[in-house]
Amino acid sequence: MSIEEYIDKADIEARKRALRVFRERFREILEQIKRGENPTIMLPKRTLANTIYDEKRKLLLLGPEKLSRSFFDLHESKKFMQTLLMARIIYEALERNEYPTIRDLYYRGKHTIVYREPGGRKHEENTWDEQRESDSVIRDIEVFTGLLREEMLILSKEKGKVVGNMRIRSGGDVIDLSKMGHGAYAIEPTPDLIEFVDVDAEYVLVVEKDAVFQQLHRIGFWRKHKAILITSAGQPDRATRRFVRRLNEELGLPVYILTDADPYGWYIYSVFKIGSITLSYESERLATPNARFIGVSMTDIFGYKRKKPYLTEQERRNYIIKAKDADIKRAYELRNYKWFQTKKWKIEIDIFLERKAKLEIEALTSKGLRFLADKYLPEKIETGDWIE
Amino acid sequence: MSKVQEPLREKYRSMTPSQFFYEHRELAGFGSPSRALYQTIRELVENALDATDVYGIMPRIVIVVEKLEERQDFYRITVEDNGIGINPKYVPQAFGQVLFSSKYKLRQARGRFGLGAKMAILYGQIKTGKPVEVYTSPIGFTKIYYYKLKIDIERNKPIILSYAEHDNKTLWHGTRISVVIEGDWSRARSRVYEYIKRTAIATPYADIVFIDPEGNMITYWHSIEKLPRPPKEVKPHPHGVDIEQLKRLIRDVKAKTLIEFLVSAFQGVGKRSAEAFLKWAGLDPGLDPHRLNDSLLGELARKLREYPKFRPPSAESLSPFGPEIIEAGLRAILHPEFVVAVSRRPKAYEGHPFIIEVGIAYGGEIPLSNEPILLRYANKIPLLYDEKSDVAWKVIDPRSFNWKDYMVVFPAPVAVLTHIASTKVPYKGVGKESVADVPEIEHELRNALREAARKLRLYLLQKKREEEAKRRVITFVKYTPEVAKGLATILGDIDEKTVQEMLLSAMKRRLRLDDEEFAKLVQGLEISIEE
Ligand SMILES: Nc1ncnc2c1ncn2[C@@H]1O[C@H](COP(=O)(O)OP(=O)(O)O)[C@@H](O)[C@H]1O
Ligand SMILES: [Mg+2]
């Protein structure tokens, strides 16, 4: 039995497609050279200035600015070479049925070009020195080929976890996400190769904090409330974002996101919802524009107009943490982003800046895990007390 | 006339020139043993050069400095040349009488005052008691003459200690002179070497051999066959005269009328211009010049200096190096990557013609420095002392000259040679070490420097372009293997070699290089990839 037979069909299909796209895209470069032109790779610019918030679709997208990276341009020549080098390594890995990580790719491509100048001086130059450089080249290849790294079978560390009443097929196995014991299913780096088999849930709850996720899991929150429970364990990786997006898009499940009540938590939410600035080219596939911020919100803590706070005066005194200068600075930054300029977010940010107070989700479990699971979350969902 | 009573106790006496310079020897550069050693070499070498290149002879000069056994600080300095020699009947005076010279003429020479050799002899004599010894044979003479002399300081007369004649079968011509002085070699050493080096820069047509007291020998062989144009003796220019000179000129000519006198005594003055001048000055052309009283003489001298329409002074009396010699000299000694020199057209200040020359040497073995290295010359002799007070420094100083405009950014490897050739170099002092800032000279120096620096700029610009082209090509070529491999691997239907060739030809097209130029740029470039 050949090794291929152990490999998932979905993998093989993905590889074939990626290989084909590579050949097509790089054929264009060869044609330029054949015509005696300056070989040029056209890429959208990956800068904040070229990041556009699409208000209609509520997505952070790459703008129209293009960068042309030409081989016969003194300042771009090396990057051009790096791009071809990285493309070759990825291509070879695809052909050989390998699953490199970005670190593997860094090492595979790192070597020394030794050259002796006509004057006799010997120079040594590395194709790249730090992983930061090779990572950036990978991003360039993603935008050039239109393939995400997952589609090129490049792996990264698994970070996100999921449990819930749901069965999936991955690598030929059917996995029941309701039978994970105290553990959880680690969301694989290639979530597009997952097939949804069946699901019995009403919504998706994403928790920023791994600890809170575990607590909710152990008291059977997802079973009782018919939820798919997910944690991103901090800043979400691409796989978690893609997985959440698929749950929303393909299964029509509403997505609620629970983070700390501070600018850092808000940004995590916005990455799920509209995409990140550094990876804005992937927003189209990774972002979940319908995601809702369930809390913890400033109005949950302090109340607002007719809304009563969830915390008493005493609890506030116990749980609230004083905002640091960095938090305040970050809040001012967020206030400048278009996508935070809605009425409800303005209220949130203003309360924060006025009170200079932040709160961790754990504060709610301290008040009582049951309070969080059976009162706070269901009540907010029922009454529509979230921010869109 | 009323007689004034002389104060009783004041004593008066007169001094001969030899006594004067004996007492004030530091004025002529003989103030200390180390300075005296340097100055002696310099005076003798300059006499040797004056006796050669001016007369169309390619100089061969041997300089030997020996330490004497008998006393620590006694040195014998011997300089031999292949010059025109000295007529034996003048040898005693030439070396034994202060202010005796064959160079009191209106023509450029290194020596001027009739002083140099005698100062060395005098200084040696009073410090060591040793006489000077001279061998000489003028061109065409069948004998070599030998003199051993001292100077009678009181009377400024030579004392001949011995005399001899030798056969000259090979028709050798030239002079060999030896003096013994008190010196300080260890302190003079670096100056002496610098002096000889700078002399060699200015005389790339000369062979110079130097043997120092430690027995080291250095040689500078000629790198060019061409000699500088020899200076011609000229009549004075009317702009440069004063009453005394006017008197002397009148005494020396036979002219009966003022107009005849002007035409015969001055350069560039013909009948018509003399008439025009006299009309302008309101003087009668028929006056007998020998009968002019002092006030008329004064008037004439002043008018001569002020009349604006005389032809500019003739430069025939000058002997500039010429660009070829400057470039050869800088190239041979400094080993730069680039040299350029300019000789300006003659100009005049106060009736004295002068020519400014500037050479620039750049790169190569010239060390980096925060300011230009300055090599000053006046009438072909190097000036070593008091550099910063010289007009040449004032002109090239980076604080006043914008080197950046010429693509020179300090620290830079740049040396500037300046030369002032004139029948009268305006030295700041008797020491002949720095030149005063006469506006005309400063202006010309600046023009010359600009002219030369513009050529340097063109060179540097061209070089920068070439370097950029080379850097481009090297960058592209060194990345080519990786790019070709990438494309060949991904596309699968084309091999690496073919892609490489295609890339190279696209590259040549892009950089507008033909095969030959391209080959030149990448010649010797080796690339390997260590995976
Ligand atoms: N090496 C020499 N060859 C020919 N003539 C010489 C040489 N050295 C000196 N003389 C003659 O001796 C004269 C006096 O020399 P010096 O005392 O140095 O005064 P200066 O060089 O100013 O005339 C010179 O003018 C020259 O005629
Ligand atoms: Mg002399």
mmCIF file of N, CA, C and O and ligand atoms in Angstrom, chain B residues 42-44 46-47 50 101 103 110-118 432, ligand 2:
data_model
loop_
_atom_site.group_PDB
_atom_site.id
_atom_site.type_symbol
_atom_site.label_atom_id
_atom_site.label_comp_id
_atom_site.label_asym_id
_atom_site.label_seq_id
_atom_site.Cartn_x
_atom_site.Cartn_y
_atom_site.Cartn_z
ATOM 1 N N ARG B 42 68.378 71.794 0.785
ATOM 2 C CA ARG B 42 67.473 72.504 -0.098
ATOM 3 C C ARG B 42 68.199 73.500 -0.999
ATOM 4 O O ARG B 42 67.998 73.533 -2.214
ATOM 5 N N GLU B 43 69.083 74.318 -0.442
ATOM 6 C CA GLU B 43 69.786 75.325 -1.240
ATOM 7 C C GLU B 43 70.642 74.663 -2.314
ATOM 8 O O GLU B 43 70.672 75.102 -3.463
ATOM 9 N N LEU B 44 71.316 73.580 -1.933
ATOM 10 C CA LEU B 44 72.213 72.939 -2.896
ATOM 11 C C LEU B 44 71.424 72.227 -3.991
ATOM 12 O O LEU B 44 71.816 72.255 -5.159
ATOM 13 N N GLU B 46 68.454 73.036 -5.047
ATOM 14 C CA GLU B 46 67.831 74.033 -5.922
ATOM 15 C C GLU B 46 68.848 74.651 -6.878
ATOM 16 O O GLU B 46 68.545 74.916 -8.044
ATOM 17 N N ASN B 47 70.065 74.854 -6.410
ATOM 18 C CA ASN B 47 71.121 75.314 -7.318
ATOM 19 C C ASN B 47 71.357 74.277 -8.420
ATOM 20 O O ASN B 47 71.538 74.617 -9.584
ATOM 21 N N ASP B 50 68.579 74.486 -10.876
ATOM 22 C CA ASP B 50 68.694 75.708 -11.667
ATOM 23 C C ASP B 50 69.758 75.562 -12.758
ATOM 24 O O ASP B 50 69.683 76.222 -13.790
ATOM 25 N N SER B 101 75.617 86.472 -7.601
ATOM 26 C CA SER B 101 74.703 85.517 -8.237
ATOM 27 C C SER B 101 74.689 85.704 -9.733
ATOM 28 O O SER B 101 74.977 86.789 -10.236
ATOM 29 N N LYS B 103 71.839 85.021 -11.094
ATOM 30 C CA LYS B 103 70.395 84.969 -11.301
ATOM 31 C C LYS B 103 69.686 86.294 -11.042
ATOM 32 O O LYS B 103 68.470 86.338 -10.896
ATOM 33 N N ARG B 110 64.913 79.353 -9.308
ATOM 34 C CA ARG B 110 64.659 78.913 -7.930
ATOM 35 C C ARG B 110 65.431 79.811 -6.967
ATOM 36 O O ARG B 110 64.913 80.301 -5.989
ATOM 37 N N GLY B 111 66.721 79.983 -7.272
ATOM 38 C CA GLY B 111 67.535 80.898 -6.472
ATOM 39 C C GLY B 111 67.254 82.314 -6.920
ATOM 40 O O GLY B 111 66.734 82.569 -7.996
ATOM 41 N N ARG B 112 67.597 83.260 -6.086
ATOM 42 C CA ARG B 112 67.171 84.611 -6.381
ATOM 43 C C ARG B 112 68.143 85.606 -5.768
ATOM 44 O O ARG B 112 68.599 86.531 -6.389
ATOM 45 N N PHE B 113 68.476 85.343 -4.513
ATOM 46 C CA PHE B 113 69.113 86.390 -3.723
ATOM 47 C C PHE B 113 70.642 86.338 -3.754
ATOM 48 O O PHE B 113 71.279 87.184 -3.181
ATOM 49 N N GLY B 114 71.220 85.308 -4.379
ATOM 50 C CA GLY B 114 72.669 85.209 -4.346
ATOM 51 C C GLY B 114 73.172 84.873 -2.965
ATOM 52 O O GLY B 114 74.210 85.321 -2.500
ATOM 53 N N LEU B 115 72.405 84.049 -2.288
ATOM 54 C CA LEU B 115 72.626 83.887 -0.858
ATOM 55 C C LEU B 115 72.749 82.419 -0.450
ATOM 56 O O LEU B 115 73.580 82.062 0.382
ATOM 57 N N GLY B 116 71.910 81.565 -1.076
ATOM 58 C CA GLY B 116 71.676 80.218 -0.558
ATOM 59 C C GLY B 116 72.923 79.405 -0.286
ATOM 60 O O GLY B 116 73.178 79.017 0.866
ATOM 61 N N ALA B 117 73.743 79.175 -1.308
ATOM 62 C CA ALA B 117 74.926 78.333 -1.132
ATOM 63 C C ALA B 117 75.842 78.939 -0.078
ATOM 64 O O ALA B 117 76.379 78.233 0.776
ATOM 65 N N LYS B 118 75.974 80.276 -0.147
ATOM 66 C CA LYS B 118 76.883 80.926 0.807
ATOM 67 C C LYS B 118 76.412 80.793 2.248
ATOM 68 O O LYS B 118 77.223 80.669 3.161
ATOM 69 N N LYS B 432 61.047 82.485 2.591
ATOM 70 C CA LYS B 432 60.520 81.845 1.379
ATOM 71 C C LYS B 432 59.681 80.612 1.713
ATOM 72 O O LYS B 432 59.905 79.543 1.177
HETATM 73 MG MG MG C 2 70.840 79.259 -4.815
#
